[in-house]
GROMACS .gro file of C-alpha atoms in nm:
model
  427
    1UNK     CA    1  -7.903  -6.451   6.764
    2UNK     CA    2  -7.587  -6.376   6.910
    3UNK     CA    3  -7.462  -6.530   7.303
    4UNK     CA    4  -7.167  -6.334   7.488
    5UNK     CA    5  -6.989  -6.456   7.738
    6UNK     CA    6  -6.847  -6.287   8.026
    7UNK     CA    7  -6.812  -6.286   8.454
    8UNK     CA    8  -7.112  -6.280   8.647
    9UNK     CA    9  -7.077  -6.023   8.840
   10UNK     CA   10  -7.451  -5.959   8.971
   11UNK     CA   11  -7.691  -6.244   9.002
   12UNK     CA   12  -8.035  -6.236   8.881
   13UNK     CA   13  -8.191  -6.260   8.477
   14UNK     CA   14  -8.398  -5.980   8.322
   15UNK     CA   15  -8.485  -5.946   7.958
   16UNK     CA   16  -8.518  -5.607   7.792
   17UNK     CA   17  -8.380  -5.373   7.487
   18UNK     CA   18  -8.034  -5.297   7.501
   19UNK     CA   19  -7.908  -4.989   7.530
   20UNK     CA   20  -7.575  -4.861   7.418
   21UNK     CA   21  -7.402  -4.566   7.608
   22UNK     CA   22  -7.085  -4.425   7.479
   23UNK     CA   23  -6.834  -4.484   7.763
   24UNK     CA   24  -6.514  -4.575   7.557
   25UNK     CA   25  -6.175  -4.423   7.679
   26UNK     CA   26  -6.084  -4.063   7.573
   27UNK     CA   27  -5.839  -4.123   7.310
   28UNK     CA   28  -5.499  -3.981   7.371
   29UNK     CA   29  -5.237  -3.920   7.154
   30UNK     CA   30  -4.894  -3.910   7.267
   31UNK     CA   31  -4.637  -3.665   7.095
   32UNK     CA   32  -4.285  -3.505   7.142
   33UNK     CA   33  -4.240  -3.155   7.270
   34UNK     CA   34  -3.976  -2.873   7.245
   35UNK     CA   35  -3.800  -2.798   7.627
   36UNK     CA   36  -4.013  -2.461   7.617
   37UNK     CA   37  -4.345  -2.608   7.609
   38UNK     CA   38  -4.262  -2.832   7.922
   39UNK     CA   39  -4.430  -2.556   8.144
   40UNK     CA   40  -4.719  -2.504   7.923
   41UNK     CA   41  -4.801  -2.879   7.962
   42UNK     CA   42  -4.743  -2.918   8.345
   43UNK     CA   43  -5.011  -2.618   8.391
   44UNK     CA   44  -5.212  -2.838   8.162
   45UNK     CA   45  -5.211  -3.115   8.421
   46UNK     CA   46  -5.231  -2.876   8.696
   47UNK     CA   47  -5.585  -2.740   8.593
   48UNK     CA   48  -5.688  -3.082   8.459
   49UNK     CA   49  -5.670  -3.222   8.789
   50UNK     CA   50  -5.801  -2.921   8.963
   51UNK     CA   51  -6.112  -2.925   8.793
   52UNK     CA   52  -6.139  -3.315   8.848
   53UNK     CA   53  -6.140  -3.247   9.183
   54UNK     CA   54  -6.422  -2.996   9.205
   55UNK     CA   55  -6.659  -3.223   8.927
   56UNK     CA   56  -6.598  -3.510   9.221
   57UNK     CA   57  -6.664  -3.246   9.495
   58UNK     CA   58  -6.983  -3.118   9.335
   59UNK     CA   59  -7.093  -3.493   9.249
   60UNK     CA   60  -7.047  -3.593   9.590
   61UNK     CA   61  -7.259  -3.278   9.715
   62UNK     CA   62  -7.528  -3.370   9.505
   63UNK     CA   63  -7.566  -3.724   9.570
   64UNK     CA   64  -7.573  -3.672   9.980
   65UNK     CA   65  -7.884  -3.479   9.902
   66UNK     CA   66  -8.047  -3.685   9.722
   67UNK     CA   67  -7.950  -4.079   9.819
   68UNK     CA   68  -7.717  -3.982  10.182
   69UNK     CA   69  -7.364  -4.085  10.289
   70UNK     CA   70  -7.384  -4.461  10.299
   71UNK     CA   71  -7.292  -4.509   9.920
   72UNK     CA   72  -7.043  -4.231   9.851
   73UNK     CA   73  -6.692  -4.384   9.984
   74UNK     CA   74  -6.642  -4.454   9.607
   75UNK     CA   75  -6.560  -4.078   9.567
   76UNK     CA   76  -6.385  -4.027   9.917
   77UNK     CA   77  -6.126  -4.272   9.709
   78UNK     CA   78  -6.140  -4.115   9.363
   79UNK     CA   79  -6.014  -3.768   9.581
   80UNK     CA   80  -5.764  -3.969   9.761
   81UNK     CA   81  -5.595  -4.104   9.455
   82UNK     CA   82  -5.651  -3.763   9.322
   83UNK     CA   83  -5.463  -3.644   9.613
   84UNK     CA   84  -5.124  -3.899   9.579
   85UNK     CA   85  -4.905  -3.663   9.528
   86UNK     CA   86  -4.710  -3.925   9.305
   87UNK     CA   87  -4.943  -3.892   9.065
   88UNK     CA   88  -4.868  -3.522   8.998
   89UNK     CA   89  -4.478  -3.567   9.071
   90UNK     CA   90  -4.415  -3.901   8.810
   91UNK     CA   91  -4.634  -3.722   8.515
   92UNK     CA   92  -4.508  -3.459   8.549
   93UNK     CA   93  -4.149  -3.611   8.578
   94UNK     CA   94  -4.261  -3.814   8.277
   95UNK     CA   95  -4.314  -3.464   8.085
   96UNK     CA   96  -3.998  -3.330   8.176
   97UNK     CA   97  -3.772  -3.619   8.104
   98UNK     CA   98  -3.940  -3.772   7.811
   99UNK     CA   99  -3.981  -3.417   7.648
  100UNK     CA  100  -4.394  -3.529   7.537
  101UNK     CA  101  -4.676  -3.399   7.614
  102UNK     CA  102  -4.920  -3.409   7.919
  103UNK     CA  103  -5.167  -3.668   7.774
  104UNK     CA  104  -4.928  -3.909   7.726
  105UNK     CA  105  -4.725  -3.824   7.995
  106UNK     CA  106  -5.026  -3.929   8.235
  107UNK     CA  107  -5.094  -4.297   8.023
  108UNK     CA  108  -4.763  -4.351   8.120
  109UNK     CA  109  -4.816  -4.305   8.506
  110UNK     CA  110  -5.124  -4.532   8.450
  111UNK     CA  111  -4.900  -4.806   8.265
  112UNK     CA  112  -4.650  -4.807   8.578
  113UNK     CA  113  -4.963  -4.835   8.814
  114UNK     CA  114  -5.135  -5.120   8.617
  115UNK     CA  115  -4.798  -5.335   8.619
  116UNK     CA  116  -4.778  -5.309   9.026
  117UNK     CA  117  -5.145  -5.350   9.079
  118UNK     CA  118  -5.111  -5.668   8.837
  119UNK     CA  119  -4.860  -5.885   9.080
  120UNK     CA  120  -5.092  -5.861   9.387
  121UNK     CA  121  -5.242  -6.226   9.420
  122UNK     CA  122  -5.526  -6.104   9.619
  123UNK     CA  123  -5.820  -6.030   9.337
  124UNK     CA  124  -5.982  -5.765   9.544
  125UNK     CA  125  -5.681  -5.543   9.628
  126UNK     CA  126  -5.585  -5.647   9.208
  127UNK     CA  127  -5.907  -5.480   9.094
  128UNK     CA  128  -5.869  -5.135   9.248
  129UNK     CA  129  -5.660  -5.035   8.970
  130UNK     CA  130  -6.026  -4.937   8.802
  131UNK     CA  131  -6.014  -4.716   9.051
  132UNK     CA  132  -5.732  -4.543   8.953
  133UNK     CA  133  -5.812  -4.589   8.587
  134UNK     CA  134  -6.142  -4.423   8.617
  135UNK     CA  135  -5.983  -4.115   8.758
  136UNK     CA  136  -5.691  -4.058   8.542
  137UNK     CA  137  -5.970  -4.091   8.237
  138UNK     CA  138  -6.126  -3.819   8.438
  139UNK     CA  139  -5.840  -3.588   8.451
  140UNK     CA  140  -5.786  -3.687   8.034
  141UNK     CA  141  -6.137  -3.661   7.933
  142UNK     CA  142  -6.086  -3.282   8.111
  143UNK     CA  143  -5.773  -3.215   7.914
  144UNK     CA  144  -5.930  -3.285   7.633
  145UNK     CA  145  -6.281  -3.097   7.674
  146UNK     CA  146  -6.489  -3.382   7.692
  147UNK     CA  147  -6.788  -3.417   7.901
  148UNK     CA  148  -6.871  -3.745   8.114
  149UNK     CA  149  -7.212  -3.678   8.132
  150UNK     CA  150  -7.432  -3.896   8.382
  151UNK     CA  151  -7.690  -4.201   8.168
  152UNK     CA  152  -8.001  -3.975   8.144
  153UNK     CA  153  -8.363  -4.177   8.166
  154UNK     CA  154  -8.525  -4.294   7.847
  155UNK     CA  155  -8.868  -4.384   7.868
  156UNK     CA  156  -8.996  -4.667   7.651
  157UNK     CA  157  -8.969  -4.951   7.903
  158UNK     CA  158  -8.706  -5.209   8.029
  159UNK     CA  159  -8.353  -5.125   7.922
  160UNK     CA  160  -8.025  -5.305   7.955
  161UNK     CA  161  -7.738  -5.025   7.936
  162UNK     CA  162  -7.463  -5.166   7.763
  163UNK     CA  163  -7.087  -4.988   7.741
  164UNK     CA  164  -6.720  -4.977   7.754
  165UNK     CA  165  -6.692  -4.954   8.093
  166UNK     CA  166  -6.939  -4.742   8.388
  167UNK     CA  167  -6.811  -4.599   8.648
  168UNK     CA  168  -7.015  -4.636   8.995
  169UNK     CA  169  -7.118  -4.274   9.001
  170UNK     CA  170  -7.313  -4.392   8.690
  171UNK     CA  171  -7.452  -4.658   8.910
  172UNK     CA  172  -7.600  -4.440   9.158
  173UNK     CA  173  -7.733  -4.207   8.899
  174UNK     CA  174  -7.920  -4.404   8.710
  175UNK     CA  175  -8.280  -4.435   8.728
  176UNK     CA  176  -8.313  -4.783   8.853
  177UNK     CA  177  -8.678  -4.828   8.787
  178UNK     CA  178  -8.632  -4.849   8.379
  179UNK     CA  179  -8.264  -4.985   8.402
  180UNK     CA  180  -8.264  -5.330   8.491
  181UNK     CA  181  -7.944  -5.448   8.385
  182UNK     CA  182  -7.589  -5.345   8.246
  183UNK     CA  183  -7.334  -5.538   8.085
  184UNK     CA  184  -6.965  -5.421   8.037
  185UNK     CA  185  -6.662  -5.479   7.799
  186UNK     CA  186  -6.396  -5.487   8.074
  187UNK     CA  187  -6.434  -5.520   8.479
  188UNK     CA  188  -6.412  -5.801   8.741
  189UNK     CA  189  -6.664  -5.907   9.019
  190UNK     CA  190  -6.435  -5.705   9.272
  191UNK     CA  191  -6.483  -5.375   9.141
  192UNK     CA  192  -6.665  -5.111   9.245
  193UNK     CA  193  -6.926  -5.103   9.027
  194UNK     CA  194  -7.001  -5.459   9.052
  195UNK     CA  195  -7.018  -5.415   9.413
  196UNK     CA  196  -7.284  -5.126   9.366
  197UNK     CA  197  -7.466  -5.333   9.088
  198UNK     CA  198  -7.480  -5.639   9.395
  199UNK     CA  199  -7.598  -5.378   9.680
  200UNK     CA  200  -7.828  -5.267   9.439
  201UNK     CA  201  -7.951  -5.594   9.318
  202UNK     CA  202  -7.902  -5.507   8.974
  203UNK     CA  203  -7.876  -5.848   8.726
  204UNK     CA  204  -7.506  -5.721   8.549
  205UNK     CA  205  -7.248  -5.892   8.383
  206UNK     CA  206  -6.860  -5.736   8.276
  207UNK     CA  207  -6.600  -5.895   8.047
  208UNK     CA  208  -6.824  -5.926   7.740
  209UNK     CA  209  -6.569  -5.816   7.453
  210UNK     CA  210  -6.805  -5.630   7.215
  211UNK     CA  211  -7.096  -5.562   7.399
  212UNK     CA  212  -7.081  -5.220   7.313
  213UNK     CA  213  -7.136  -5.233   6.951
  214UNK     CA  214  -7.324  -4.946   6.810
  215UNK     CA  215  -7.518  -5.166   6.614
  216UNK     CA  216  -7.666  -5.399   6.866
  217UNK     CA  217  -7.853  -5.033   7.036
  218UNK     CA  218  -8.237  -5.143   7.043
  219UNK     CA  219  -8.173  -5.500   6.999
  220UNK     CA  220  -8.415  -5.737   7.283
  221UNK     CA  221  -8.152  -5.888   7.501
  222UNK     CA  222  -8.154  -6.160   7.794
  223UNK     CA  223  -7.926  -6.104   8.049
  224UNK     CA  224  -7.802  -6.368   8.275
  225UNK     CA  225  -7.619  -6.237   8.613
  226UNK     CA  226  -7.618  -6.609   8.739
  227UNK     CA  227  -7.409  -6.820   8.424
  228UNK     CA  228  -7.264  -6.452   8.294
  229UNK     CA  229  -7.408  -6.492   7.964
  230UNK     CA  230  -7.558  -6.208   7.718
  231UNK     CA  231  -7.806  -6.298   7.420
  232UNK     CA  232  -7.890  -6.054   7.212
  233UNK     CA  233  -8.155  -6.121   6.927
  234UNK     CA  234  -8.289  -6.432   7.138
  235UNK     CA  235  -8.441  -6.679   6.896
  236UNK     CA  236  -8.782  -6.836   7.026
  237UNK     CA  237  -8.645  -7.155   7.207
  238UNK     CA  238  -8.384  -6.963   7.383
  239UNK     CA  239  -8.606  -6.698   7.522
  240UNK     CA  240  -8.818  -6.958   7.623
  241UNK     CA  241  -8.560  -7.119   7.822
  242UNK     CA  242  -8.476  -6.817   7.979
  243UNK     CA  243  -8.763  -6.708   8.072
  244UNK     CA  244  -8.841  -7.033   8.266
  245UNK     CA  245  -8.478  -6.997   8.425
  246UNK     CA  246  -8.573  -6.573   8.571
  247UNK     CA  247  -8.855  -6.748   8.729
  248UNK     CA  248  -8.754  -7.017   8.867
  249UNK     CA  249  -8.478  -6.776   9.019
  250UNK     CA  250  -8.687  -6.551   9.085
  251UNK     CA  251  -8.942  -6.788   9.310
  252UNK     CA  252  -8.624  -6.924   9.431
  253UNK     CA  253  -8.462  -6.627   9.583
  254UNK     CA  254  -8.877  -6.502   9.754
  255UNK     CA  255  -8.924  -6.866   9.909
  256UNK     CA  256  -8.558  -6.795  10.065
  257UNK     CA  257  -8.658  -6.416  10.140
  258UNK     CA  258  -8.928  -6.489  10.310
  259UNK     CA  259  -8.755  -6.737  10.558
  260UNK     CA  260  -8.435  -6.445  10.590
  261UNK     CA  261  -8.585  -6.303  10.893
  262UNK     CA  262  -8.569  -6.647  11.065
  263UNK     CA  263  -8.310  -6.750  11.312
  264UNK     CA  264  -8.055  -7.009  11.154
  265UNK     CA  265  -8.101  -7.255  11.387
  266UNK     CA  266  -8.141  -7.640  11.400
  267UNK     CA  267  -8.472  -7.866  11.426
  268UNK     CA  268  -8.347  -7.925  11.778
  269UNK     CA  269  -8.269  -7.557  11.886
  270UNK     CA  270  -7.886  -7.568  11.811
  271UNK     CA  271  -7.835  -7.204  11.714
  272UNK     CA  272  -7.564  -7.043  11.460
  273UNK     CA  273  -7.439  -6.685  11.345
  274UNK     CA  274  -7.457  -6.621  10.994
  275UNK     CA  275  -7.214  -6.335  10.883
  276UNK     CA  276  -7.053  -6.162  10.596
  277UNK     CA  277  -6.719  -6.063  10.481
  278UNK     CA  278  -6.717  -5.712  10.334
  279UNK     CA  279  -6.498  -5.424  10.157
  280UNK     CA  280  -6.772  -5.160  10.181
  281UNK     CA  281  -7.079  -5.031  10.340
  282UNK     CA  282  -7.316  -5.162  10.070
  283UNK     CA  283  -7.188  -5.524  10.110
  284UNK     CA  284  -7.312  -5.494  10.491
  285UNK     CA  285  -7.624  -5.343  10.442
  286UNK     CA  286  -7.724  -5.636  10.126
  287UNK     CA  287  -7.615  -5.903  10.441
  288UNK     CA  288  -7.813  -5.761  10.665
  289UNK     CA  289  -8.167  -5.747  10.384
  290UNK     CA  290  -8.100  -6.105  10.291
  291UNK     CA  291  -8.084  -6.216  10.725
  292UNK     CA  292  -7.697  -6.184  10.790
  293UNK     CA  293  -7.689  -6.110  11.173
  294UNK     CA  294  -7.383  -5.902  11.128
  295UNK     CA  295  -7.004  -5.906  10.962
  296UNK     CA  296  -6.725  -6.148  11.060
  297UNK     CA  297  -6.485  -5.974  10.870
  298UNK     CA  298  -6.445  -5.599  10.803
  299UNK     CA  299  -6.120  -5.623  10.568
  300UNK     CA  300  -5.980  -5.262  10.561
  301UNK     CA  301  -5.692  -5.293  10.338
  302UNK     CA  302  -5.865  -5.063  10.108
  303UNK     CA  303  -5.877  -4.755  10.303
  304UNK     CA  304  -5.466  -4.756  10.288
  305UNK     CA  305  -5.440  -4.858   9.902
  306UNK     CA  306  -5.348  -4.599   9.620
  307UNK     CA  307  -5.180  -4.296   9.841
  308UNK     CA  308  -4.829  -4.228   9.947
  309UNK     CA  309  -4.928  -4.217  10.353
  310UNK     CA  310  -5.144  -4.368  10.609
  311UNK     CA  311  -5.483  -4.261  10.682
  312UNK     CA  312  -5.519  -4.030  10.985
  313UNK     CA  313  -5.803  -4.156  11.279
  314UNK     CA  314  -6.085  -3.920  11.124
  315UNK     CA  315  -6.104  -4.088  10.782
  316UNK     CA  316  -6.102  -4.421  10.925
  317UNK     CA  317  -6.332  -4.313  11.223
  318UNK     CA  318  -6.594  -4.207  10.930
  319UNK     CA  319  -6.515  -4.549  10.745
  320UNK     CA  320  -6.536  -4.739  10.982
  321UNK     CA  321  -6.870  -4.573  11.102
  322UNK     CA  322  -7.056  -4.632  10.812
  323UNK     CA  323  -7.007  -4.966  10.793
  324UNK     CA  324  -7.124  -5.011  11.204
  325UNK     CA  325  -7.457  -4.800  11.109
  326UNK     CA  326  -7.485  -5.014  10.749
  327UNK     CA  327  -7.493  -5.296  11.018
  328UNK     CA  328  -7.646  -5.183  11.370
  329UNK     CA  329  -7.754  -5.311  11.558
  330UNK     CA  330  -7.548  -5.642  11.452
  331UNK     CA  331  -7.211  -5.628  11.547
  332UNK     CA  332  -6.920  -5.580  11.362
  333UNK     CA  333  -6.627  -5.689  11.350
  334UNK     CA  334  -6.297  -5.521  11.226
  335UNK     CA  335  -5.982  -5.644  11.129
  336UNK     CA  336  -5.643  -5.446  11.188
  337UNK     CA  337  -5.481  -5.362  10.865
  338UNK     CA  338  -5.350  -5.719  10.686
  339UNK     CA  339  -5.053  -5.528  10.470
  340UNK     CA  340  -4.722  -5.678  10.350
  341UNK     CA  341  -4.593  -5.947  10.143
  342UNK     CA  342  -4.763  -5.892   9.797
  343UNK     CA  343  -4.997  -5.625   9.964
  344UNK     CA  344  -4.760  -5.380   9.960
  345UNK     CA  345  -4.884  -4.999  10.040
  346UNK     CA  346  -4.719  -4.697   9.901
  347UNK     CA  347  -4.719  -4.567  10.262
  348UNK     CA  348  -4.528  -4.835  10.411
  349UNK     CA  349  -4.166  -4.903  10.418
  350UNK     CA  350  -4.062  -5.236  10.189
  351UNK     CA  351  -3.858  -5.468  10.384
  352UNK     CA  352  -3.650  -5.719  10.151
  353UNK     CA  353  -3.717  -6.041  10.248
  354UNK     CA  354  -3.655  -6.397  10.132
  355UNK     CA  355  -4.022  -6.503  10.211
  356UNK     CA  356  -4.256  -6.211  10.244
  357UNK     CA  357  -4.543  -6.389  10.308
  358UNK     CA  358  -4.366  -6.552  10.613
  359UNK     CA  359  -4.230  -6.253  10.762
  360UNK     CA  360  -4.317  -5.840  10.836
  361UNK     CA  361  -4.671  -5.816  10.757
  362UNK     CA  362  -4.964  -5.815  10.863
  363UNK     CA  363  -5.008  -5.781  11.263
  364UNK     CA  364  -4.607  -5.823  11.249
  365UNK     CA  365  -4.571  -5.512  11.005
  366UNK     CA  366  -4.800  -5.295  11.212
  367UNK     CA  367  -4.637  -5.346  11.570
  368UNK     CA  368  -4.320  -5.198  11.418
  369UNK     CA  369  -4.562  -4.897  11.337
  370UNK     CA  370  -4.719  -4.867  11.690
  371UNK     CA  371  -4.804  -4.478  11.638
  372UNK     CA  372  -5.018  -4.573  11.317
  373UNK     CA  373  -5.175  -4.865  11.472
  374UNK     CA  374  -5.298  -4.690  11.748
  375UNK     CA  375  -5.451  -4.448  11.482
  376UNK     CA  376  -5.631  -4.736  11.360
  377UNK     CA  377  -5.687  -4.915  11.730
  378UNK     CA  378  -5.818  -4.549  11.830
  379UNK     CA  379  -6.062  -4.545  11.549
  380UNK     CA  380  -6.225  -4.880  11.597
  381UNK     CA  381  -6.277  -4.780  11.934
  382UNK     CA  382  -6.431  -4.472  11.883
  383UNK     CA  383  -6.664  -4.661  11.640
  384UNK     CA  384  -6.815  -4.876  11.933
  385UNK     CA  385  -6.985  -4.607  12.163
  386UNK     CA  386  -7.204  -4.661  11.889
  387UNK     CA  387  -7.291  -5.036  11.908
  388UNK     CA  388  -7.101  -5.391  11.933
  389UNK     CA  389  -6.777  -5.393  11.723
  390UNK     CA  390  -6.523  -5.659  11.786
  391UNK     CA  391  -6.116  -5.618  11.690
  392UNK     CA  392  -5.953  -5.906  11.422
  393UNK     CA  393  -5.520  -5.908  11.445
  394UNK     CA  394  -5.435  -6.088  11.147
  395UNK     CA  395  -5.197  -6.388  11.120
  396UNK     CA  396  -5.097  -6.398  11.511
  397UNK     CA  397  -4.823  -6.618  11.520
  398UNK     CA  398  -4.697  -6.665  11.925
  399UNK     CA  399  -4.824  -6.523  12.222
  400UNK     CA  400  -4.591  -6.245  12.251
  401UNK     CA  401  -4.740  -6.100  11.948
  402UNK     CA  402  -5.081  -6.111  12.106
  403UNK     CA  403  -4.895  -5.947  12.375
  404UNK     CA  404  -4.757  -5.654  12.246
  405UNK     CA  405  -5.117  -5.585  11.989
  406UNK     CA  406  -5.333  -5.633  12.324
  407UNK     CA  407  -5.045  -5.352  12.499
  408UNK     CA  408  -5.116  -5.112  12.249
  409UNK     CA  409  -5.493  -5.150  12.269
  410UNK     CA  410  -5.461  -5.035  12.638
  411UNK     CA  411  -5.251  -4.742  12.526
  412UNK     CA  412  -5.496  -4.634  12.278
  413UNK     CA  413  -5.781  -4.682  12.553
  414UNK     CA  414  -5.590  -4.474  12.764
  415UNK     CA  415  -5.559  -4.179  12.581
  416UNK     CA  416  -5.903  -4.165  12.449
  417UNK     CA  417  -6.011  -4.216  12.816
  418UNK     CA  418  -5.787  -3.909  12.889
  419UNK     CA  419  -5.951  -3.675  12.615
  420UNK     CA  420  -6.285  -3.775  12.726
  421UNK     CA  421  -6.362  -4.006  12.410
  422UNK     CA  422  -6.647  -4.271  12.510
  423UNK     CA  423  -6.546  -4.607  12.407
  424UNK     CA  424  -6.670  -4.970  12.485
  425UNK     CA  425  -6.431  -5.048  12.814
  426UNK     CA  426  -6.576  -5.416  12.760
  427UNK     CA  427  -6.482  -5.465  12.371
   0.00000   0.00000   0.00000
């Protein structure tokens, strides 16, 4: 018997045979070149990209025929990080100055990005560099020639996929009715796989150094989302024990199901609003199956992470709209970008300051941006022809700024008014 430990990062406890899928990184090798072969390499990077781009295209094609549009913002920002035009422009600068090749060139770029990503305090905004890692291993694996080919269905019962890492277009691939579980060597709870696994309600666990040991493929495994531990060869006591903690979980979280639907409300009719906080679409739409009536907090710091500008009003329009229909008909509620201090965006202009978490951010950094606020104020607007949506301004500090945000509100009424854009007047 062996017991791993790692985060839980999905809650529930299933027992199957583990199943080992080769996810490690591409390995890359990084070597000098001669000043003539610098062109040869940047073309290198140039198609490797390219055909990234398409393989994400065609993926997202095929999954909005087969599951629809509510779990796919995953690759709307694997093709916006794709699209930073920094990460062409430093690799490539990386090949020309360094004199190496393109391989190693682009591990560089990702060593820069995992050093900024690692001083922002805020764990969520922290763990989108697996974003960015998952598409630069992309654009290796096609330098290289190597396929990333989707987990296929085995029959033979309950598995328990077990790798380096899976990406969350392997979650939405998979065939969830013989995969009950996955464990990974690296990953946090804020990632987006984890967040799929939760929507999903697949038991999953990340952090487990070693997991992915060829020679644990086959071997009966208990998985614990709850305590984040793995067993692998159980011996008979500890299966025992684990079996009587799935079902006492499991009966558990049906009593609580079954009483979901209720209103939360008080013996003597005192009634309350139970909401979520959220990131993504498939956060709202697990808060709304287990009787949230609504979110209290749409964060959408995300949408303006990893790229060198803003987002226009369309691609927060569609954001924004999924999240409303993961929801309807409970409202949502939205809050203005919270940006600044140690969230700091490649799109926005750095301000040195003594105490950045005292001073230009949040609703403070956006008022001196009023053209891209109203982009935002627009798009939350536009978002509640289609049912009750409420607006958040983070860390108001004085009535003036209240003021000024609630001035630029009316603006951005105004001109949607004047193009003939329907809009709730009474928001």
């Amino acid at each position: 018997m062996r017991v791993y430990t790692g985060i839980a990062a999905s809650p529930g406890i299933v027992v199957g045979r583990l199943r080992v899928i080769d996810r490690r990184r591409v390995s890359v090798e990084e070597y000098d070149i001669g000043q003539a072969a610098v062109s040869a390499e940047i073309d290198r990077l140039k198609a490797a990209i390219s055909r990234t781009r398409e393989e994400l295209e065609l993926l997202k094609e095929q999954l909005q025929a087969s599951i629809g549009d509510e779990h796919l913002f995953f690759i709307d920002t694997h093709l916006l990080i794709l699209a930073d035009s920094r990460l062409f422009s430093e690799t490539t600068a990386n090949i020309e100055t360094g004199l190496i090749n393109a391989e190693g060139a682009l591990r560089r770029t990702l060593h820069r990005y995992r050093e900024f990503f690692a001083g922002i305090s805020d764990p969520y905004l922290r763990e989108r560099i697996s974003d960015v890692e998952t598409v630069i291993e992309k654009i290796l694996r096609n330098m290289a020639g190597e396929a990333h080919a989707p987990i296929s269905h085995q029959e033979g019962g309950q598995t328990i996929i077990a790798a380096h890492d899976i990406s969350p277009a392997d979650i939405l691939q998979i065939d969830r009715s013989s995969i009950i579980g996955m464990v990974t060597e690296i990953g946090g709870r804020t990632s987006h796989t984890s967040i799929l696994a939760r929507a999903f309600e697949l038991p999953a666990v990340v952090g487990v150094e070693g997991i992915a040991d060829l020679l644990l493929d086959g071997s009966p495994v208990v998985l614990d989302g709850l305590s984040g531990r793995v067993v692998v060869n159980p011996d008979r006591d500890t299966f025992l024990d684990c079996l009587r903690r799935k079902q006492q979980y499991e009966y558990v979280e049906r009593e609580l199901l079954k009483i979901a639907p209720l209103p939360a409300e008080t013996p003597d009719g005192q009634r309350m609003l139970l909401k979520g906080n959220v990131e993504v679409p498939e956060e709202g739409m697990s808060i709304v199956r287990h009787g949230g009536e609504g979110i209290g907090l749409y964060r959408t710091e995300m949408l303006f992470m990893n790229r060198p500008e803003m987002p226009d009003e369309e691609e927060q329009y569609r954001a924004y709209s999924a999240m409303q229909r993961a929801v309807a008909p409970h409202p949502l509620t939205i809050r203005t970008l919270d940006a600044g201090g140690d969230k700091l965006l490649d799109g926005l202009i750095r301000v040195g300051e003594q105490n950045p978490a005292l001073g230009v951010r949040a609703i403070r950094l956006v008022l001196n941006m009023p053209d891209e606020f109203k982009k935002q104020l627009r798009a939350i607007l536009r978002v509640s022809a289609s049912g009750p949506v409420r607006i958040m301004f983070p860390m108001i500090s004085g009535l003036e700024e209240l003021r000024r945000a609630r001035a630029l509100l009316t603006e951005a009424m105004a001109e949607l008014e004047a193009a003939g854009t329907t809009f709730d007047r009474k928001m």
